[in-house]
Structure formats: structure tokens, C-alpha cells
PDB file of C-alpha atoms in Angstrom:
ATOM      1  CA  SER A   1       5.513   4.039  -3.586  1.00 75.00           C
ATOM      2  CA  GLN A   2       3.604   1.038  -2.302  1.00 79.00           C
ATOM      3  CA  LYS A   3       3.751   0.455   1.434  1.00 88.00           C
ATOM      4  CA  ILE A   4       2.194  -1.728   4.084  1.00 94.00           C
ATOM      5  CA  GLU A   5       2.642  -0.424   7.610  1.00 95.00           C
ATOM      6  CA  GLN A   6       2.161  -2.186  10.897  1.00 96.00           C
ATOM      7  CA  ASN A   7       3.186  -0.913  14.328  1.00 87.00           C
ATOM      8  CA  SER A   8       6.812  -1.880  14.694  1.00 80.00           C
ATOM      9  CA  GLU A   9       6.678  -1.476  18.456  1.00 88.00           C
ATOM     10  CA  ALA A  10       5.461  -4.413  20.494  1.00 93.00           C
ATOM     11  CA  LEU A  11       1.972  -4.243  21.926  1.00 96.00           C
ATOM     12  CA  ASN A  12       1.837  -5.217  25.600  1.00 97.00           C
ATOM     13  CA  ILE A  13      -1.541  -6.022  27.120  1.00 97.00           C
ATOM     14  CA  GLN A  14      -2.925  -7.865  30.110  1.00 97.00           C
ATOM     15  CA  GLU A  15      -4.632 -11.194  29.877  1.00 98.00           C
ATOM     16  CA  GLY A  16      -8.354 -10.864  29.312  1.00 98.00           C
ATOM     17  CA  LYS A  17      -8.137  -7.527  27.490  1.00 98.00           C
ATOM     18  CA  THR A  18      -8.768  -6.957  23.798  1.00 98.00           C
ATOM     19  CA  ALA A  19      -5.723  -6.514  21.592  1.00 97.00           C
ATOM     20  CA  THR A  20      -6.106  -4.325  18.512  1.00 97.00           C
ATOM     21  CA  LEU A  21      -3.488  -4.375  15.780  1.00 97.00           C
ATOM     22  CA  THR A  22      -3.424  -2.022  12.812  1.00 97.00           C
ATOM     23  CA  CYS A  23      -2.425  -2.522   9.198  1.00 97.00           C
ATOM     24  CA  ASN A  24      -2.317   0.488   6.867  1.00 97.00           C
ATOM     25  CA  TYR A  25      -1.455   0.393   3.200  1.00 96.00           C
ATOM     26  CA  THR A  26      -0.823   2.915   0.452  1.00 93.00           C
ATOM     27  CA  ASN A  27      -0.919   2.657  -3.327  1.00 90.00           C
ATOM     28  CA  TYR A  28      -2.526  -0.765  -3.345  1.00 89.00           C
ATOM     29  CA  SER A  29      -6.072  -1.702  -4.299  1.00 89.00           C
ATOM     30  CA  PRO A  30      -6.308  -5.186  -2.819  1.00 90.00           C
ATOM     31  CA  ALA A  31      -9.279  -7.399  -3.461  1.00 90.00           C
ATOM     32  CA  TYR A  32      -8.621  -9.027  -0.102  1.00 92.00           C
ATOM     33  CA  LEU A  33      -6.287  -8.890   2.867  1.00 94.00           C
ATOM     34  CA  GLN A  34      -4.960 -11.701   5.041  1.00 97.00           C
ATOM     35  CA  TRP A  35      -3.659 -11.982   8.590  1.00 98.00           C
ATOM     36  CA  TYR A  36      -1.054 -14.494   9.711  1.00 98.00           C
ATOM     37  CA  ARG A  37       0.434 -15.421  13.057  1.00 98.00           C
ATOM     38  CA  GLN A  38       4.151 -16.144  13.386  1.00 98.00           C
ATOM     39  CA  ASP A  39       5.898 -17.595  16.415  1.00 97.00           C
ATOM     40  CA  PRO A  40       9.676 -17.147  16.840  1.00 95.00           C
ATOM     41  CA  GLY A  41      11.643 -19.399  14.500  1.00 93.00           C
ATOM     42  CA  ARG A  42       8.499 -20.763  12.850  1.00 95.00           C
ATOM     43  CA  GLY A  43       6.706 -20.171   9.591  1.00 97.00           C
ATOM     44  CA  PRO A  44       3.612 -17.935   9.419  1.00 98.00           C
ATOM     45  CA  VAL A  45       0.226 -19.551  10.037  1.00 98.00           C
ATOM     46  CA  PHE A  46      -2.890 -18.278   8.275  1.00 97.00           C
ATOM     47  CA  LEU A  47      -5.623 -16.825  10.475  1.00 97.00           C
ATOM     48  CA  LEU A  48      -8.197 -14.915   8.437  1.00 96.00           C
ATOM     49  CA  LEU A  49      -8.918 -13.514   5.002  1.00 96.00           C
ATOM     50  CA  ILE A  50     -11.261 -10.569   4.460  1.00 96.00           C
ATOM     51  CA  ARG A  51     -12.453  -9.369   1.074  1.00 93.00           C
ATOM     52  CA  GLU A  52     -12.916  -5.775  -0.056  1.00 92.00           C
ATOM     53  CA  ASN A  53     -16.705  -6.109   0.035  1.00 92.00           C
ATOM     54  CA  GLU A  54     -16.665  -7.425   3.613  1.00 93.00           C
ATOM     55  CA  LYS A  55     -16.585  -4.921   6.423  1.00 88.00           C
ATOM     56  CA  GLU A  56     -15.913  -7.421   9.176  1.00 96.00           C
ATOM     57  CA  LYS A  57     -15.045 -11.056   9.646  1.00 96.00           C
ATOM     58  CA  ARG A  58     -14.936 -13.145  12.812  1.00 97.00           C
ATOM     59  CA  LYS A  59     -13.401 -16.452  13.829  1.00 96.00           C
ATOM     60  CA  GLU A  60     -13.715 -17.476  17.446  1.00 96.00           C
ATOM     61  CA  ARG A  61     -11.960 -14.727  19.459  1.00 98.00           C
ATOM     62  CA  LEU A  62     -10.578 -13.038  16.344  1.00 98.00           C
ATOM     63  CA  LYS A  63     -12.183 -10.181  14.445  1.00 98.00           C
ATOM     64  CA  VAL A  64     -10.888  -8.390  11.379  1.00 98.00           C
ATOM     65  CA  THR A  65     -12.219  -5.226   9.777  1.00 97.00           C
ATOM     66  CA  PHE A  66     -11.324  -3.844   6.379  1.00 96.00           C
ATOM     67  CA  ASP A  67     -11.900  -0.233   5.387  1.00 94.00           C
ATOM     68  CA  THR A  68     -10.924   0.323   1.757  1.00 92.00           C
ATOM     69  CA  THR A  69     -11.575   4.057   2.060  1.00 93.00           C
ATOM     70  CA  LEU A  70      -9.175   4.470   4.944  1.00 94.00           C
ATOM     71  CA  LYS A  71      -6.923   1.781   3.436  1.00 95.00           C
ATOM     72  CA  GLN A  72      -6.767   0.097   6.788  1.00 96.00           C
ATOM     73  CA  SER A  73      -7.433  -3.232   8.434  1.00 96.00           C
ATOM     74  CA  LEU A  74      -7.839  -3.736  12.160  1.00 97.00           C
ATOM     75  CA  PHE A  75      -7.208  -7.099  13.813  1.00 98.00           C
ATOM     76  CA  HIS A  76      -8.764  -7.726  17.213  1.00 98.00           C
ATOM     77  CA  ILE A  77      -8.184 -10.542  19.683  1.00 98.00           C
ATOM     78  CA  THR A  78     -10.771 -10.528  22.440  1.00 98.00           C
ATOM     79  CA  ALA A  79     -10.236 -12.106  25.869  1.00 98.00           C
ATOM     80  CA  SER A  80      -6.532 -12.329  25.083  1.00 98.00           C
ATOM     81  CA  GLN A  81      -4.426 -15.105  26.584  1.00 98.00           C
ATOM     82  CA  PRO A  82      -0.649 -15.459  27.096  1.00 98.00           C
ATOM     83  CA  ALA A  83      -0.746 -18.114  24.347  1.00 98.00           C
ATOM     84  CA  ASP A  84      -1.764 -15.347  21.924  1.00 98.00           C
ATOM     85  CA  SER A  85       1.710 -13.814  22.306  1.00 98.00           C
ATOM     86  CA  ALA A  86       3.267 -13.858  18.834  1.00 98.00           C
ATOM     87  CA  THR A  87       3.959 -11.636  15.848  1.00 98.00           C
ATOM     88  CA  TYR A  88       0.963 -10.886  13.660  1.00 98.00           C
ATOM     89  CA  LEU A  89       1.494 -10.155   9.977  1.00 98.00           C
ATOM     90  CA  CYS A  90      -0.923  -8.602   7.547  1.00 97.00           C
ATOM     91  CA  ALA A  91      -0.566  -9.388   3.867  1.00 97.00           C
ATOM     92  CA  LEU A  92      -2.239  -8.327   0.664  1.00 94.00           C
ATOM     93  CA  ASP A  93      -2.062  -9.390  -2.936  1.00 89.00           C
ATOM     94  CA  GLU A  94       0.141  -7.166  -5.059  1.00 84.00           C
ATOM     95  CA  GLY A  95      -2.360  -7.624  -7.868  1.00 78.00           C
ATOM     96  CA  ASN A  96      -2.123  -7.837 -11.657  1.00 76.00           C
ATOM     97  CA  THR A  97       0.279 -10.756 -11.570  1.00 79.00           C
ATOM     98  CA  GLY A  98      -2.032 -13.620 -12.495  1.00 77.00           C
ATOM     99  CA  PHE A  99      -1.284 -15.394  -9.242  1.00 83.00           C
ATOM    100  CA  GLN A 100      -1.388 -14.636  -5.537  1.00 87.00           C
ATOM    101  CA  LYS A 101       1.722 -12.583  -4.873  1.00 90.00           C
ATOM    102  CA  LEU A 102       1.433 -11.630  -1.218  1.00 94.00           C
ATOM    103  CA  VAL A 103       3.172  -8.577   0.139  1.00 94.00           C
ATOM    104  CA  PHE A 104       3.624  -8.701   3.905  1.00 96.00           C
ATOM    105  CA  GLY A 105       3.877  -5.986   6.488  1.00 96.00           C
ATOM    106  CA  THR A 106       6.706  -6.073   9.007  1.00 96.00           C
ATOM    107  CA  GLY A 107       4.416  -7.501  11.658  1.00 96.00           C
ATOM    108  CA  THR A 108       3.426  -6.390  15.139  1.00 97.00           C
ATOM    109  CA  ARG A 109       4.638  -8.338  18.145  1.00 97.00           C
ATOM    110  CA  LEU A 110       1.923  -8.932  20.734  1.00 98.00           C
ATOM    111  CA  LEU A 111       2.832  -9.755  24.330  1.00 98.00           C
ATOM    112  CA  VAL A 112       0.015 -10.852  26.633  1.00 98.00           C
ATOM    113  CA  SER A 113       0.989 -10.950  30.274  1.00 97.00           C
ATOM    114  CA  PRO A 114      -0.855 -13.025  32.894  1.00 94.00           C
TER     115      PRO A 114
ATOM    116  CA  ASP B   1       2.382 -34.828   9.336  1.00 56.00           C
ATOM    117  CA  THR B   2       1.041 -33.722   5.954  1.00 78.00           C
ATOM    118  CA  GLY B   3       2.135 -30.085   6.135  1.00 95.00           C
ATOM    119  CA  VAL B   4       4.865 -28.331   4.165  1.00 97.00           C
ATOM    120  CA  SER B   5       8.284 -29.613   5.117  1.00 97.00           C
ATOM    121  CA  GLN B   6      11.621 -27.899   4.583  1.00 98.00           C
ATOM    122  CA  ASP B   7      15.134 -29.223   4.874  1.00 98.00           C
ATOM    123  CA  PRO B   8      17.527 -28.404   6.399  1.00 98.00           C
ATOM    124  CA  ARG B   9      16.033 -26.309   9.181  1.00 97.00           C
ATOM    125  CA  HIS B  10      19.348 -24.641   9.857  1.00 98.00           C
ATOM    126  CA  LYS B  11      22.413 -24.191   7.686  1.00 98.00           C
ATOM    127  CA  ILE B  12      25.644 -22.445   8.614  1.00 98.00           C
ATOM    128  CA  THR B  13      28.069 -21.923   5.771  1.00 98.00           C
ATOM    129  CA  LYS B  14      31.112 -19.897   4.892  1.00 98.00           C
ATOM    130  CA  ARG B  15      30.952 -17.080   2.419  1.00 98.00           C
ATOM    131  CA  GLY B  16      31.451 -18.309  -1.124  1.00 98.00           C
ATOM    132  CA  GLN B  17      29.984 -21.763  -0.557  1.00 98.00           C
ATOM    133  CA  ASN B  18      26.884 -23.075  -2.324  1.00 98.00           C
ATOM    134  CA  VAL B  19      23.800 -24.128  -0.385  1.00 98.00           C
ATOM    135  CA  THR B  20      20.606 -25.900  -1.401  1.00 98.00           C
ATOM    136  CA  PHE B  21      17.279 -25.946   0.379  1.00 98.00           C
ATOM    137  CA  ARG B  22      14.489 -28.408  -0.265  1.00 98.00           C
ATOM    138  CA  CYS B  23      10.753 -27.928   0.119  1.00 98.00           C
ATOM    139  CA  ASP B  24       8.130 -30.658   0.048  1.00 97.00           C
ATOM    140  CA  PRO B  25       4.709 -29.011  -0.338  1.00 97.00           C
ATOM    141  CA  ILE B  26       1.365 -30.466   0.657  1.00 96.00           C
ATOM    142  CA  SER B  27       0.913 -33.215  -1.903  1.00 92.00           C
ATOM    143  CA  GLU B  28      -2.241 -31.980  -3.614  1.00 90.00           C
ATOM    144  CA  HIS B  29      -1.013 -28.363  -3.878  1.00 93.00           C
ATOM    145  CA  ASN B  30       0.076 -27.335  -7.356  1.00 93.00           C
ATOM    146  CA  ARG B  31       1.214 -23.838  -6.371  1.00 95.00           C
ATOM    147  CA  LEU B  32       4.519 -23.333  -4.594  1.00 97.00           C
ATOM    148  CA  TYR B  33       6.152 -20.146  -3.348  1.00 97.00           C
ATOM    149  CA  TRP B  34       9.513 -19.213  -1.902  1.00 98.00           C
ATOM    150  CA  TYR B  35       9.821 -16.238   0.435  1.00 98.00           C
ATOM    151  CA  ARG B  36      12.766 -14.795   2.324  1.00 98.00           C
ATOM    152  CA  GLN B  37      12.509 -13.222   5.763  1.00 98.00           C
ATOM    153  CA  THR B  38      15.145 -11.250   7.620  1.00 97.00           C
ATOM    154  CA  LEU B  39      15.005 -10.317  11.276  1.00 94.00           C
ATOM    155  CA  GLY B  40      12.266  -7.835  12.092  1.00 92.00           C
ATOM    156  CA  GLN B  41      10.832  -7.900   8.584  1.00 95.00           C
ATOM    157  CA  GLY B  42       7.914  -9.628   6.964  1.00 96.00           C
ATOM    158  CA  PRO B  43       8.430 -12.351   4.373  1.00 97.00           C
ATOM    159  CA  GLU B  44       9.464 -11.099   0.918  1.00 96.00           C
ATOM    160  CA  PHE B  45       8.398 -12.895  -2.234  1.00 96.00           C
ATOM    161  CA  LEU B  46      11.158 -14.645  -4.178  1.00 96.00           C
ATOM    162  CA  THR B  47       9.580 -16.938  -6.730  1.00 96.00           C
ATOM    163  CA  TYR B  48       6.418 -18.827  -7.707  1.00 95.00           C
ATOM    164  CA  PHE B  49       5.796 -22.186  -9.358  1.00 96.00           C
ATOM    165  CA  GLN B  50       2.583 -23.506 -10.780  1.00 94.00           C
ATOM    166  CA  ASN B  51       3.137 -27.209 -11.195  1.00 94.00           C
ATOM    167  CA  GLU B  52       6.653 -27.457 -12.650  1.00 94.00           C
ATOM    168  CA  ALA B  53       6.641 -24.052 -14.335  1.00 94.00           C
ATOM    169  CA  GLN B  54       8.430 -21.168 -12.661  1.00 94.00           C
ATOM    170  CA  LEU B  55       6.103 -18.299 -13.524  1.00 93.00           C
ATOM    171  CA  GLU B  56       7.681 -15.398 -11.677  1.00 92.00           C
ATOM    172  CA  LYS B  57      10.962 -14.453 -10.099  1.00 93.00           C
ATOM    173  CA  SER B  58      11.470 -11.415  -7.906  1.00 92.00           C
ATOM    174  CA  ARG B  59      14.156  -8.864  -8.652  1.00 89.00           C
ATOM    175  CA  LEU B  60      15.500  -9.919  -5.239  1.00 82.00           C
ATOM    176  CA  LEU B  61      16.548 -13.195  -6.832  1.00 86.00           C
ATOM    177  CA  SER B  62      19.972 -12.454  -8.266  1.00 90.00           C
ATOM    178  CA  ASP B  63      21.753 -14.689 -10.769  1.00 93.00           C
ATOM    179  CA  ARG B  64      23.247 -16.575  -7.837  1.00 96.00           C
ATOM    180  CA  PHE B  65      19.823 -17.909  -6.914  1.00 96.00           C
ATOM    181  CA  SER B  66      18.088 -20.679  -8.807  1.00 96.00           C
ATOM    182  CA  ALA B  67      14.941 -22.580  -8.013  1.00 97.00           C
ATOM    183  CA  GLU B  68      13.493 -25.681  -9.562  1.00 96.00           C
ATOM    184  CA  ARG B  69      10.427 -27.817  -9.187  1.00 97.00           C
ATOM    185  CA  PRO B  70      10.962 -30.925 -11.269  1.00 92.00           C
ATOM    186  CA  LYS B  71       7.804 -32.922 -11.951  1.00 87.00           C
ATOM    187  CA  GLY B  72       5.770 -30.353 -10.042  1.00 88.00           C
ATOM    188  CA  SER B  73       6.377 -31.968  -6.680  1.00 92.00           C
ATOM    189  CA  PHE B  74       9.219 -30.910  -4.349  1.00 97.00           C
ATOM    190  CA  SER B  75      11.223 -27.766  -5.001  1.00 98.00           C
ATOM    191  CA  THR B  76      14.821 -26.775  -4.428  1.00 98.00           C
ATOM    192  CA  LEU B  77      16.315 -23.344  -3.929  1.00 98.00           C
ATOM    193  CA  GLU B  78      20.048 -23.099  -4.553  1.00 98.00           C
ATOM    194  CA  ILE B  79      22.238 -20.167  -3.648  1.00 98.00           C
ATOM    195  CA  GLN B  80      25.664 -20.103  -5.260  1.00 98.00           C
ATOM    196  CA  ARG B  81      28.662 -18.208  -3.894  1.00 97.00           C
ATOM    197  CA  THR B  82      26.820 -17.207  -0.752  1.00 98.00           C
ATOM    198  CA  GLU B  83      27.296 -13.736   0.697  1.00 97.00           C
ATOM    199  CA  GLN B  84      26.691 -12.532   4.232  1.00 97.00           C
ATOM    200  CA  GLY B  85      23.670 -10.620   2.984  1.00 96.00           C
ATOM    201  CA  ASP B  86      22.043 -13.927   2.085  1.00 97.00           C
ATOM    202  CA  SER B  87      21.661 -14.743   5.784  1.00 98.00           C
ATOM    203  CA  ALA B  88      17.914 -15.052   6.329  1.00 98.00           C
ATOM    204  CA  MET B  89      15.058 -17.462   6.855  1.00 98.00           C
ATOM    205  CA  TYR B  90      13.963 -19.030   3.582  1.00 98.00           C
ATOM    206  CA  LEU B  91      10.296 -19.944   3.702  1.00 98.00           C
ATOM    207  CA  CYS B  92       8.418 -22.228   1.355  1.00 98.00           C
ATOM    208  CA  ALA B  93       4.639 -22.136   1.042  1.00 98.00           C
ATOM    209  CA  SER B  94       2.092 -24.010  -1.007  1.00 96.00           C
ATOM    210  CA  SER B  95      -1.541 -23.657  -1.933  1.00 94.00           C
ATOM    211  CA  SER B  96      -4.094 -25.243  -4.206  1.00 90.00           C
ATOM    212  CA  TYR B  97      -6.138 -22.170  -5.077  1.00 85.00           C
ATOM    213  CA  ALA B  98      -5.418 -18.987  -6.955  1.00 82.00           C
ATOM    214  CA  GLU B  99      -6.107 -16.971  -3.819  1.00 84.00           C
ATOM    215  CA  GLY B 100      -6.440 -17.608  -0.155  1.00 86.00           C
ATOM    216  CA  GLU B 101      -4.465 -19.310   2.559  1.00 92.00           C
ATOM    217  CA  LEU B 102      -0.802 -20.036   2.033  1.00 95.00           C
ATOM    218  CA  PHE B 103       0.522 -23.006   3.988  1.00 97.00           C
ATOM    219  CA  PHE B 104       4.051 -22.229   5.115  1.00 98.00           C
ATOM    220  CA  GLY B 105       6.786 -24.597   6.152  1.00 98.00           C
ATOM    221  CA  GLU B 106       8.891 -23.982   9.217  1.00 97.00           C
ATOM    222  CA  GLY B 107      11.620 -22.397   7.126  1.00 98.00           C
ATOM    223  CA  SER B 108      15.313 -22.970   6.516  1.00 98.00           C
ATOM    224  CA  ARG B 109      17.515 -20.563   8.425  1.00 98.00           C
ATOM    225  CA  LEU B 110      20.741 -19.697   6.622  1.00 98.00           C
ATOM    226  CA  THR B 111      23.716 -18.135   8.372  1.00 98.00           C
ATOM    227  CA  VAL B 112      26.621 -17.087   6.165  1.00 98.00           C
ATOM    228  CA  LEU B 113      29.862 -16.474   8.073  1.00 97.00           C
TER     229      LEU B 113
END
């Protein structure tokens, strides 16, 4: 069966450290993968998209890697700040639908303490 | 604010009642999506519109659910004869491209008593 797995346990780190979140998937062959941030009671906000032919993508303090052999994406936040505390969702296109039908993981909650 | 707006933000209803949610997408976006999210889970796809045409409905969308997008602008999601299992956050998103960033609204939280 198709699955997207993210750590269900919250990740607690200290301010200034690098947070690394993992997204693993099975039985998908996505052309790209996306990461979103979601604050409590709010809608998800797009952060980054990485394509299958891209190994790494960066945006300010964010870095995403995509390994199609391992079927895994890693999401890094460097120099983390308390304001980075949120739930981070990975999502990929289910494929073969003719439109973008995103399937989301359950998300990993990140807590950055001062 | 030119983002995606949803109304109402919160709705509490009794089991068996009908509820309707409205989504106003970003004006130039022709693609509109509805997702449902329950506590501790990621959003789950419900349905997709391209302009006014509803091109796909998830198996999650039972006969009690209906969505429309008249004139390809705003969209409504109606749930008839609500059940407690319908309690969730209903998220609307829009986009202008076939792939890439989805712009989500803040969601409509439904509580069925």
C-alpha cells in the first residue's frame, strides 16, 4: 500500500541548533515533493518544492534533500528560532490523475526552545 | 488581503443538521481544492475543480457531501445530515498551475455534537 511517513513524535531542539525532519514514502514515484508549515488552527503554508532530478534545494535557513533511491526527503532548518515552532508537513503528488493531487504525511511537530 | 478566504471559520452543529462552507480562492486561480484534516493527521484530498468543472471526488466524499463552483469563482462544500465523524477542519486551497504551491485558506472547523 502507499504510505507517507513522518515522525509522529514531536522534535524538541534548542534555539540555534539545526532541526532535521524526515519524510519517507513507499509505493509512490513522485516527480516532486513539497514541504508545508502549519501553525495550530491555521491552514498549511507552502515552503519548498524539490523535483526528482534535484538532490538539494535551499531557501534562506531551509534546506531540503530528495533521495529517490531511498524514497526519502530530509528537511533542515538551520539556526532554528522559537518562531520556527510549528508542524511541518511533507506532501507528494499521487500521480496519474491529470492534476496535482497532493497526499500529505501526518506532519512532525517541531518545538524550538529559547 | 488577497489570499484564500473561508467562511465560517468555526461551525458547531447538532448531528443531522446540514452545514455549508464557502471558499473564495485567489481571484486569478482557476484550480480549487477541498481537503479535510482531523486532529493529528495531514490534510486528506476531497475534491478538485478546474474552473467550474468538478474533475475528481475522493471516495471519502460520501453522498452526503456535495461541492460546487458556479462560474468558476467561489466554491461551496455542503454536508447534509451531519454525523459526529464529520467533525474536522475543512481546508480550501487554490492554485493557478498544474503543479506547485497550493495556497490554503485558514480552514473551517466543524464540530458535530
